[in-house]
Coordinates of C-alpha atoms in Angstrom, one line a residue:
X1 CA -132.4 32.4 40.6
X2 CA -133.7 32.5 37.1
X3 CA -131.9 34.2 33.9
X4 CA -134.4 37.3 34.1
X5 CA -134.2 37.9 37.5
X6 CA -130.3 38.0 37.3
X7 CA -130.6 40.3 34.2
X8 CA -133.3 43.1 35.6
X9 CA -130.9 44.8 37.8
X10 CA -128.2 45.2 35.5
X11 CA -127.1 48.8 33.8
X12 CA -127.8 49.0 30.1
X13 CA -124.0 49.9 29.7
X14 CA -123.6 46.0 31.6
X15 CA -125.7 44.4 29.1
X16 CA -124.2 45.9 26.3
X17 CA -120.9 44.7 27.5
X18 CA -122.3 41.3 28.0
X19 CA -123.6 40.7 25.1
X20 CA -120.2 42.1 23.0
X21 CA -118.1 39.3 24.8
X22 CA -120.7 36.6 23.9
X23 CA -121.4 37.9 19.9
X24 CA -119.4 36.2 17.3
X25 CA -118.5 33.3 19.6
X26 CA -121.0 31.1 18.4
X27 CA -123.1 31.4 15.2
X28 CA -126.6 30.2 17.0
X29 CA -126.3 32.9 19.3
X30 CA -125.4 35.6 17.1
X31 CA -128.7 34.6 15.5
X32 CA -130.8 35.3 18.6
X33 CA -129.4 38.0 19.5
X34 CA -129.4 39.7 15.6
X35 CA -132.8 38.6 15.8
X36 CA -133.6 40.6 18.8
X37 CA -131.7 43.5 17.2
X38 CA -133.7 43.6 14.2
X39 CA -137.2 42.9 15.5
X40 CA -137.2 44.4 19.1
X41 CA -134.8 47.3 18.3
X42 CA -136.4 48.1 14.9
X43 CA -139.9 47.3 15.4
X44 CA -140.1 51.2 17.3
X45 CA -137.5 52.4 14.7
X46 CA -135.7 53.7 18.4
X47 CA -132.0 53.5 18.1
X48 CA -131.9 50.1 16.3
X49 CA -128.7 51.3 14.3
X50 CA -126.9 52.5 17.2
X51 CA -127.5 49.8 19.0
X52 CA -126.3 47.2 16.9
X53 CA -123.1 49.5 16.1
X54 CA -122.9 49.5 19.4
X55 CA -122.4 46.1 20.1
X56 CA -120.5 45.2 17.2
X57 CA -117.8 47.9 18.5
X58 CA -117.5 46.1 21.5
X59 CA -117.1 43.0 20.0
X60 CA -114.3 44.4 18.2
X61 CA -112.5 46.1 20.7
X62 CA -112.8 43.3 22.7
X63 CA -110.9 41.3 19.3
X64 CA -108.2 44.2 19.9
X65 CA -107.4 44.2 23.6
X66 CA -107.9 40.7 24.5
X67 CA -104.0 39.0 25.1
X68 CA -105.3 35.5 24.5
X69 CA -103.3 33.4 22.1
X70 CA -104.9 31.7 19.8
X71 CA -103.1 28.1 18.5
X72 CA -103.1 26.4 15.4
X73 CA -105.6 23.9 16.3
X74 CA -108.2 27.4 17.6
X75 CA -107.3 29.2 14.5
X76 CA -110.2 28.1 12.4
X77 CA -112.4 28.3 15.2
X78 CA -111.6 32.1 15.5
X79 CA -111.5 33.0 12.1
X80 CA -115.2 31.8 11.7
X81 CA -115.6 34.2 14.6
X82 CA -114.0 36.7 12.7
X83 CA -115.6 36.1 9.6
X84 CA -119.2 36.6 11.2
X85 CA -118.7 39.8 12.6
X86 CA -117.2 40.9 9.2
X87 CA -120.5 39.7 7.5
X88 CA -122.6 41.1 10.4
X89 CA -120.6 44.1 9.3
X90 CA -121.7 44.4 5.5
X91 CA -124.9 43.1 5.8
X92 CA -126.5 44.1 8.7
X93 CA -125.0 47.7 9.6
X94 CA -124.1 48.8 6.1
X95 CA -127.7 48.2 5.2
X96 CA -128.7 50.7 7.9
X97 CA -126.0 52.9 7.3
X98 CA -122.5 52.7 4.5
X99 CA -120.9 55.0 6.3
X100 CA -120.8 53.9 9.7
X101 CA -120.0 50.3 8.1
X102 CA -117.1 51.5 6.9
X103 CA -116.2 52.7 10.1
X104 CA -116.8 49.4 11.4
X105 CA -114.8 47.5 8.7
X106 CA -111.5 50.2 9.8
X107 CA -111.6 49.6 13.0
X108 CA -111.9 45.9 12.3
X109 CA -109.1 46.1 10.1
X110 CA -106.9 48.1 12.9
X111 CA -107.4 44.9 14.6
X112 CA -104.9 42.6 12.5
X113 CA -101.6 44.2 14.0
X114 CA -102.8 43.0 17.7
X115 CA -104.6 39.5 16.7
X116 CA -101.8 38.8 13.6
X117 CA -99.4 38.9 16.7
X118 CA -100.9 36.6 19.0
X119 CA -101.6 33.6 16.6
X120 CA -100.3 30.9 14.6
X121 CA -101.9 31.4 11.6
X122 CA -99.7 28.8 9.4
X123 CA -103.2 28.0 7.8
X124 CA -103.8 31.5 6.3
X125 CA -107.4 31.2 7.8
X126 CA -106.4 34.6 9.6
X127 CA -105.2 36.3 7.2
X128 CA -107.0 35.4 4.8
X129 CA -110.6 36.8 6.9
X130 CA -108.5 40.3 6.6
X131 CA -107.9 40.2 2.7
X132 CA -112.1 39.8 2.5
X133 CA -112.2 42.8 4.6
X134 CA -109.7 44.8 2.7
X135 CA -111.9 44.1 -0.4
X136 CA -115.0 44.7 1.9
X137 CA -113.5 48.1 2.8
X138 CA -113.2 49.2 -1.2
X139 CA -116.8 47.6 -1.9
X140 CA -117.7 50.2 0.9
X141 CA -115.8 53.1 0.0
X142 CA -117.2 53.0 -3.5
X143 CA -121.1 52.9 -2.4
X144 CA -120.1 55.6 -0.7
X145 CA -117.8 57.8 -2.7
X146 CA -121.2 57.0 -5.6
X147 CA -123.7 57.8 -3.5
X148 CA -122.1 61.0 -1.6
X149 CA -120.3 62.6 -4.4
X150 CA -119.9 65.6 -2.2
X151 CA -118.2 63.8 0.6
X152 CA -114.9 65.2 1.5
X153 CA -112.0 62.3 2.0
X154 CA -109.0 61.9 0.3
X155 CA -109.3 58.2 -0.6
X156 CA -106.2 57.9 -1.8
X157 CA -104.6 59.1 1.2
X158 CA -106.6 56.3 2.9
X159 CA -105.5 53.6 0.1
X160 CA -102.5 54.4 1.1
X161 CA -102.1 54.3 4.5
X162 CA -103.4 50.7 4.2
X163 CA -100.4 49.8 1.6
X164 CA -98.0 51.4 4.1
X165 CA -99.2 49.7 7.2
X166 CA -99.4 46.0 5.8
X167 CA -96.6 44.3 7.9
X168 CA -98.1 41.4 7.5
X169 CA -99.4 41.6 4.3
X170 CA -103.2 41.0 4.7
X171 CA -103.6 44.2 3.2
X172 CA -101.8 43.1 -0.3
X173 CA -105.0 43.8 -2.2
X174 CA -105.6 47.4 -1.6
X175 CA -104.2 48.3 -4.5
X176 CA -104.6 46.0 -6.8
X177 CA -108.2 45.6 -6.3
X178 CA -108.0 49.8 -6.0
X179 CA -109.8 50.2 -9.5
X180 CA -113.1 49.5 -7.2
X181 CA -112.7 53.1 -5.9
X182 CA -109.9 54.7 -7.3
X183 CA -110.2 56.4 -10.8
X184 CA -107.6 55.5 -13.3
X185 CA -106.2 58.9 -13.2
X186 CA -106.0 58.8 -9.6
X187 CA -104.3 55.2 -9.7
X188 CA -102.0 56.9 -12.2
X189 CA -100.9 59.8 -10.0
X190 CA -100.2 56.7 -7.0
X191 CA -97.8 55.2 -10.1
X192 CA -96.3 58.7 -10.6
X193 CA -95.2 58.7 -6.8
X194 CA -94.1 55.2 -6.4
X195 CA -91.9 55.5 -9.5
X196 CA -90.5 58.5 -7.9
X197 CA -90.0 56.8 -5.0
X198 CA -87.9 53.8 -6.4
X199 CA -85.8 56.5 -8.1
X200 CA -85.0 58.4 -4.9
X201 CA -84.3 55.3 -3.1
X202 CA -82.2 53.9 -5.6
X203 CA -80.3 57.3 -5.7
X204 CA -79.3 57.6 -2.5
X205 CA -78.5 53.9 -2.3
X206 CA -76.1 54.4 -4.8
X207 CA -74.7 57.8 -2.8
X208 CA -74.0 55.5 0.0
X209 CA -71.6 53.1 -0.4
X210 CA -72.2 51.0 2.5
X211 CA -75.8 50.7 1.5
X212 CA -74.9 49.8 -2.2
X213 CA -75.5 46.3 -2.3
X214 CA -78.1 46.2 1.1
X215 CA -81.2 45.3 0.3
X216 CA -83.3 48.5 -0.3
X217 CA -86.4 48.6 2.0
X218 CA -87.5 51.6 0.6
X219 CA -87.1 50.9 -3.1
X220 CA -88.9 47.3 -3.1
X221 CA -91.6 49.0 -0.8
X222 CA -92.6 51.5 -3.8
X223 CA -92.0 48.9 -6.2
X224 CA -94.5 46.6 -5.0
X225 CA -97.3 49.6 -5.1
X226 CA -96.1 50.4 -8.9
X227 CA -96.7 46.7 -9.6
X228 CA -100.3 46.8 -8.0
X229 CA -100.6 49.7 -9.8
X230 CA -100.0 48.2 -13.0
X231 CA -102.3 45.2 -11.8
X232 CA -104.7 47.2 -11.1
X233 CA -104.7 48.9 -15.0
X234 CA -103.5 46.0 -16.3
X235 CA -101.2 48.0 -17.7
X236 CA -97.5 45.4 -18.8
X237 CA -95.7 48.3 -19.5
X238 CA -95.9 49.8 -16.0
X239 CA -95.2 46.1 -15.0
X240 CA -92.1 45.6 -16.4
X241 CA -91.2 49.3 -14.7
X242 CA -91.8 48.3 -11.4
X243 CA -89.3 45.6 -11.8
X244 CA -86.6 46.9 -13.9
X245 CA -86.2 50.2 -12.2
X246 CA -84.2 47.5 -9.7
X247 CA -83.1 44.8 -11.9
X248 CA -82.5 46.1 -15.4
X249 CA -81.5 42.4 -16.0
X250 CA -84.1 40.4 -14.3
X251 CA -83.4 36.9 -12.9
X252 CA -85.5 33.7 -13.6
X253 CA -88.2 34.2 -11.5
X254 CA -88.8 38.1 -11.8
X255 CA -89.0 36.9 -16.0
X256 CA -91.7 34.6 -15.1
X257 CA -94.1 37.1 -13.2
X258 CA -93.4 39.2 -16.2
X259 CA -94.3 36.5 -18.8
X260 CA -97.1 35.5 -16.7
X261 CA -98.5 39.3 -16.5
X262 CA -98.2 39.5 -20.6
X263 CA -100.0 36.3 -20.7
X264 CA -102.7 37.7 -18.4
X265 CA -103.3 40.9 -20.8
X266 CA -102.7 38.7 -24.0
X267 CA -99.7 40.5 -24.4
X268 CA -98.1 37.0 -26.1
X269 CA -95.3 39.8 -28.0
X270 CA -93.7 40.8 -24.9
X271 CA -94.0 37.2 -23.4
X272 CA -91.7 36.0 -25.8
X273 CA -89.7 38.8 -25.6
X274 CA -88.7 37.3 -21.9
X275 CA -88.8 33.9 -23.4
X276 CA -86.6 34.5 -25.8
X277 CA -83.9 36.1 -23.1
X278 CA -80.3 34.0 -23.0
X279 CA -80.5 33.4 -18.9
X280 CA -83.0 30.7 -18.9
X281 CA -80.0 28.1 -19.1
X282 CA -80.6 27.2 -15.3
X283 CA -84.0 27.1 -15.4
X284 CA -84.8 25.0 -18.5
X285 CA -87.6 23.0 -16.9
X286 CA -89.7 26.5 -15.8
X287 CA -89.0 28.0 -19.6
X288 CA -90.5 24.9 -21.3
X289 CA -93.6 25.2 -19.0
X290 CA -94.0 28.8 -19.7
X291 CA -93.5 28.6 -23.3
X292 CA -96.2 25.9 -23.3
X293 CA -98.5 27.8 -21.6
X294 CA -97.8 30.9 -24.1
X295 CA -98.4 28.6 -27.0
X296 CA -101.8 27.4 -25.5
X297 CA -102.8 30.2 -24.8
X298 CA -102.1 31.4 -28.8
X299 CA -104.3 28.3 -29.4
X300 CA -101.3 26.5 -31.2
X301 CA -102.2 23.0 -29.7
X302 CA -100.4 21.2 -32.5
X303 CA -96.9 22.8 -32.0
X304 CA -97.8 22.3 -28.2
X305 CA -98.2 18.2 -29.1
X306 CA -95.4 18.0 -31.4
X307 CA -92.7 19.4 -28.6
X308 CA -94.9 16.9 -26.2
X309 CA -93.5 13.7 -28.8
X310 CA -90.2 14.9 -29.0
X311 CA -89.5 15.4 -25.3
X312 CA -90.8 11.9 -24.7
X313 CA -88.9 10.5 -27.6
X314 CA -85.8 12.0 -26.1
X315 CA -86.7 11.1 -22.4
X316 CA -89.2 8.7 -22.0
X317 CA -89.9 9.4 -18.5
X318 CA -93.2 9.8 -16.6
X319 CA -93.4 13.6 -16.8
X320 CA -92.8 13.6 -20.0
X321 CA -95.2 10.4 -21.1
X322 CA -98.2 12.1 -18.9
X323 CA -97.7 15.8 -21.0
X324 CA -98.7 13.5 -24.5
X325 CA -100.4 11.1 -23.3
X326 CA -103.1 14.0 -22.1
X327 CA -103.0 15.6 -25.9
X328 CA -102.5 11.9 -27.7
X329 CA -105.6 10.9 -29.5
X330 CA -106.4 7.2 -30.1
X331 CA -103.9 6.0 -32.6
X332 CA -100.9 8.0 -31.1
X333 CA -102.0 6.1 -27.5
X334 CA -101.8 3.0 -29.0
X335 CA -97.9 3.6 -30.2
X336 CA -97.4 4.9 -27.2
X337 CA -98.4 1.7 -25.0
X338 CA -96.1 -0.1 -26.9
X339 CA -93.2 1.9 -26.4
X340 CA -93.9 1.5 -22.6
X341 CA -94.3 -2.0 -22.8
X342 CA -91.0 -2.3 -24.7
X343 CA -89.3 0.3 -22.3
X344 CA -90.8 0.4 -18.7
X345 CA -89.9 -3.1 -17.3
X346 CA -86.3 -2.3 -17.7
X347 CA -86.4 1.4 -16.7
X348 CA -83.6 1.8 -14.2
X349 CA -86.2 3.8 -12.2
X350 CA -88.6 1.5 -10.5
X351 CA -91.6 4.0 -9.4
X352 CA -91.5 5.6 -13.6
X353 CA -91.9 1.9 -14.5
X354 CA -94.8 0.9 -12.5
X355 CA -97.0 4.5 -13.1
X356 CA -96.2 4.8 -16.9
X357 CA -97.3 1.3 -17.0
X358 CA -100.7 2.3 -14.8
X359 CA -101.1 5.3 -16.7
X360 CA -101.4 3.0 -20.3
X361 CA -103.3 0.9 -18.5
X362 CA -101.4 -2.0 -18.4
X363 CA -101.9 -3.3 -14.7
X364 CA -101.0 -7.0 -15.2
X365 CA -97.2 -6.4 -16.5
X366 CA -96.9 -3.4 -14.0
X367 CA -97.7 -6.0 -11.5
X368 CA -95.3 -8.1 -12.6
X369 CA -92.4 -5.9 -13.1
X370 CA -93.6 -4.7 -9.3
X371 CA -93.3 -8.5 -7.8
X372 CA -90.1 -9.3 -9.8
X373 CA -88.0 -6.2 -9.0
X374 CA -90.0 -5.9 -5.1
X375 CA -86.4 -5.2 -3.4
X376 CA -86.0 -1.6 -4.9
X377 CA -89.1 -0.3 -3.9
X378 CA -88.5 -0.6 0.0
X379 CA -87.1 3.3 0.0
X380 CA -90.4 4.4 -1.9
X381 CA -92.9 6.9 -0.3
X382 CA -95.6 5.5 1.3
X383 CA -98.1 7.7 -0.4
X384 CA -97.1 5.4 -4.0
X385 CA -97.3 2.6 -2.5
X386 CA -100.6 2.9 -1.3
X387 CA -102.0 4.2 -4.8
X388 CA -100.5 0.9 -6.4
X389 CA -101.5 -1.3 -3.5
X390 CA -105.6 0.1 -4.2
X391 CA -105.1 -0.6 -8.1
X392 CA -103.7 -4.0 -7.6
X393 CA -106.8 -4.7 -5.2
X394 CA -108.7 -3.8 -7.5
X395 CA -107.8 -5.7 -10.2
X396 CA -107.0 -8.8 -7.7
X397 CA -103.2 -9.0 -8.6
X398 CA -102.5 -10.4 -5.1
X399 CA -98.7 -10.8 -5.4
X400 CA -98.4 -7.2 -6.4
X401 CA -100.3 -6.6 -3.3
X402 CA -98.7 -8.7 -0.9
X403 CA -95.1 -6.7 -1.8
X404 CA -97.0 -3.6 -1.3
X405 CA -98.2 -4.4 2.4
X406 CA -95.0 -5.7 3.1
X407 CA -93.5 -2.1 2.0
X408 CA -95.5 -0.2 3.6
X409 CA -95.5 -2.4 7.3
X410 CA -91.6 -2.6 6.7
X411 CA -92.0 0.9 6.5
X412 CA -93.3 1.9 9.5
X413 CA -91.9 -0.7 12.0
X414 CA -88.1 0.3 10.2
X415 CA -88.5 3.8 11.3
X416 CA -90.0 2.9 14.8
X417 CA -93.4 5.0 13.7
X418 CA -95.4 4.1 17.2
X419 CA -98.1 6.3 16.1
X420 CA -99.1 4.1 13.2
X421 CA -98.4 0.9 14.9
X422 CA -102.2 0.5 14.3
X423 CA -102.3 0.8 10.5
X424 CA -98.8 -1.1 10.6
X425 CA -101.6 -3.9 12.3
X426 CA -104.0 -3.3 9.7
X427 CA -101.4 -4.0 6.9
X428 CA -100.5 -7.3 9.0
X429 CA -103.7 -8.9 9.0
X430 CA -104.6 -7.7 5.7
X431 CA -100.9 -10.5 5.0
X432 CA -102.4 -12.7 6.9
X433 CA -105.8 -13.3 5.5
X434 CA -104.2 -13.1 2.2
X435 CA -101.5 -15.4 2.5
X436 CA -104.7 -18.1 3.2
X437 CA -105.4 -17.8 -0.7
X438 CA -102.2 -17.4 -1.6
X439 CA -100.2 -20.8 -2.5
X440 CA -97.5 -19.9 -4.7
X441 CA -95.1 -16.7 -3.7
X442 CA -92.3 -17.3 -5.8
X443 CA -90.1 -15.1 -6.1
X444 CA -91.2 -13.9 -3.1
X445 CA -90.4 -15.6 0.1
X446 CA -93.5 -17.1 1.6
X447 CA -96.0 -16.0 4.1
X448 CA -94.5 -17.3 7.4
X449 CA -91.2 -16.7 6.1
X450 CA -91.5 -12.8 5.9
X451 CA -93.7 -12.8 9.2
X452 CA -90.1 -15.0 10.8
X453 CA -87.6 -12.1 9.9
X454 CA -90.3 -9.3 11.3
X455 CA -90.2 -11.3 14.5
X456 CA -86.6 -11.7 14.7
X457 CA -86.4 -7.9 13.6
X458 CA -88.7 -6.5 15.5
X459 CA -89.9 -8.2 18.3
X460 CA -88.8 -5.9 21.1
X461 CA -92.0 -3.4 19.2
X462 CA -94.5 -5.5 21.9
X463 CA -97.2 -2.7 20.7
X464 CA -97.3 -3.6 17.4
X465 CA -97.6 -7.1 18.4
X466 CA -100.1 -6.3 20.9
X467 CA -102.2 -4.3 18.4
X468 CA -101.4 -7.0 15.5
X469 CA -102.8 -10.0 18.2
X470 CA -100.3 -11.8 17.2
X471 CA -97.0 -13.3 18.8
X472 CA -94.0 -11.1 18.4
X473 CA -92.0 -14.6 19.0
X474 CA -91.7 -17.5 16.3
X475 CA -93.5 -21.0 17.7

């Protein structure tokens, strides 16, 4: 029986149902079928619009009933499913019609709750699909609250409800994006309440002794809409509000969103207000970022260079040597190699040795100093090892790369990693073809030597030996 004939008897309710289960599965067919929409549908102007609604309703409360879970490995898949409909949504039907596009784009977003609780979404793809349609829903609202200025809805009753119903906080930008739709006076009156808000909750915290030092739900709840508030006005003072009302004596990282909010509204008085606070002593490493980025962004590159020299000067480590070495020009690079070719060779830390030699460029004595002290670097992360064994390649320093295969196959066969046995192989016969140009190993042991103790270490690993082609037992 052929497709048409199976189709002809069926309901128009059936084929509407149908095609909702199929759309947004699979982009080539949602472009048939939009392509049907637009030309068959349209082409009579008869019920085009509702039609396509139609079906992208029944798409979504498919999305809303379904009990399927969805993986980790499905969850890009699905948010591309997602993120189609959501596009079909603001292209297609809010071209026809805003309003009913926003209607859409709600009852998409009363989807999160039911999918949000089905899925592993450790990517963020998810969740991420449902901050694009919060911001999709403002974009909406605005056309139009413009375009039907006699329209009766309380939008900031709807803003709301989205910032109350955000357990999973997809909906984190309905606020601070809020300036889309909102006016400021109306973002003010939200600020009004939520200040309000913290005060009550705090109140009766404080009434209630056994809830004194609980965590407040209520409180940080109307704390984090005064904060979007204040992003959304870019107003610091309001900022600072919304987190002193609860700490009058902020910690560490409440002063950094603080100093990174006067920094965003080139407030660089009140940044160093919270630079200049006495409870950075714990936290001395965050504090010297944050002041550098205050003095960068005051243009003061100088006095951002100078405190570069005189943290290298007092620890000449790698963090510190990359920080001036980015800001050095040529003569101040050239004192610098020196000083890491006086220091690094000797540094009591292996790994800074070998990159603040790479980073001067000076590959040949990093090579050495790798080879000569090869026993301390057994413990390093692979991930280094691997970056030093494609620069020595490179620049054909062969002993330097021989330790660095050796590292890295020691490393896996150590720990037993059968799942890399085959790049554990690769490593091996890279040893192997080497070690037939290599003639001198000294102070290394030799070729046959080192491939001896991995036999008598590891021989009962047959499937490295299998995948290596090679003997796990010494002739």
């Amino acid at each position: 029986m052929s497709i048409e004939k199976a189709l002809k008897p069926l309901k128009k309710q059936q084929l509407i149902n149908m095609l909702a289960a199929v759309y947004g599965i699979y982009g080539d067919i949602d472009d048939i079928i939009e392509r049907h929409l637009a030309v068959d549908g349209m082409s009579d102007n008869m019920g085009s619009s509702a039609d396509l609604q139609q079906v992208v309703l029944w798409q979504i409360d498919e999305l809303k009933t379904s009990h399927e879970y969805i993986d980790w490995k499905s969850v890009h898949d699905f948010s591309c499913r997602l993120q189609s409909l959501l596009i079909d949504i603001d292209t297609l039907v809010r071209e026809q019609n805003p309003v009913s596009a926003l209607a859409l784009t709600e009852a998409f977003l009363e989807t999160c709750e039911s999918i949000m609780n089905r899925c592993d979404d450790s990517s963020g793809d998810i969740g991420e699909v449902y901050r694009e349609a919060i911001d999709q829903w403002l974009d909406t609202a605005a056309q139009i609250r413009a375009e039907q200025t006699d329209t009766k809805i309380d939008w900031v009753a709807k803003v709301r409800f989205y910032f109350d119903n955000n357990d999973y906080g997809c909906f984190d930008n309905i606020i601070r994006h809020g300036a889309l739709l909102l006016s400021d006076d109306e973002l003010t009156q939200l600020a009004w309440r939520f200040e309000n808000n913290i005060k009550k909750a705090l109140l009766q915290a404080r009434s209630d002794k056994s809830e004194r030092f609980n965590y407040n739900p209520s409180a940080a709840h109307a704390s984090i809409g005064l904060r979007s508030v204040a992003e959304a006005l870019e107003d610091l003072a309001m900022f600072e509000k919304a987190t002193l009302l609860q700490s009058p004596q902020p910690n560490e990282l409440q002063m950094q969103s603080l100093i990174e909010f006067a920094l965003y509204t080139e407030n660089y008085e009140r940044a160093q207000h919270w630079l200049d606070q006495p409870s950075w002593s714990a936290e001395r490493g965050l504090h010297k970022k944050l002041t550098t980025q205050l003095l960068l962004e005051q243009g003061k590159i100088a006095e951002v260079k100078e405190n570069f020299r005189k943290d290298f000067a007092t620890t000449p480590s790698l963090v510190n040597l990359l920080c001036y070495w980015e800001m050095a020009d040529k003569k101040e690079r050239k004192a610098l190699r020196q000083t890491v070719l006086n220091i690094a060779p000797n540094n009591e830390d292996i790994g800074n040795a070998i990159e603040m030699l790479l980073l001067v460029n000076e590959e040949k004595l990093a090579a050495t100093t790798l080879v000569t002290r090869a026993a301390e670097i057994a413990t390093f992360h692979y991930s280094h090892v691997r970056d030093w064994l494609s620069v020595f390649k490179q620049h054909k320093d062969k002993l330097a790369a021989i330790v660095c295969y050796r590292t890295l196959l020691s490393d896996i066969l150590d720990r037993g990693r059968s799942t890399a046995y085959h790049h554990a192989a690769d490593y091996f016969n890279a040893l192997l073809t080497l070690d037939k140009t290599q003639k001198a190993y000294q102070p290394l042991i030799s070729g046959q030597a080192y491939i001896t103790e991995l036999q008598a270490k590891h021989w009962r690993k047959r499937s490295f030996w299998a995948a290596a082609d090679y003997s796990n037992k010494s002739e």
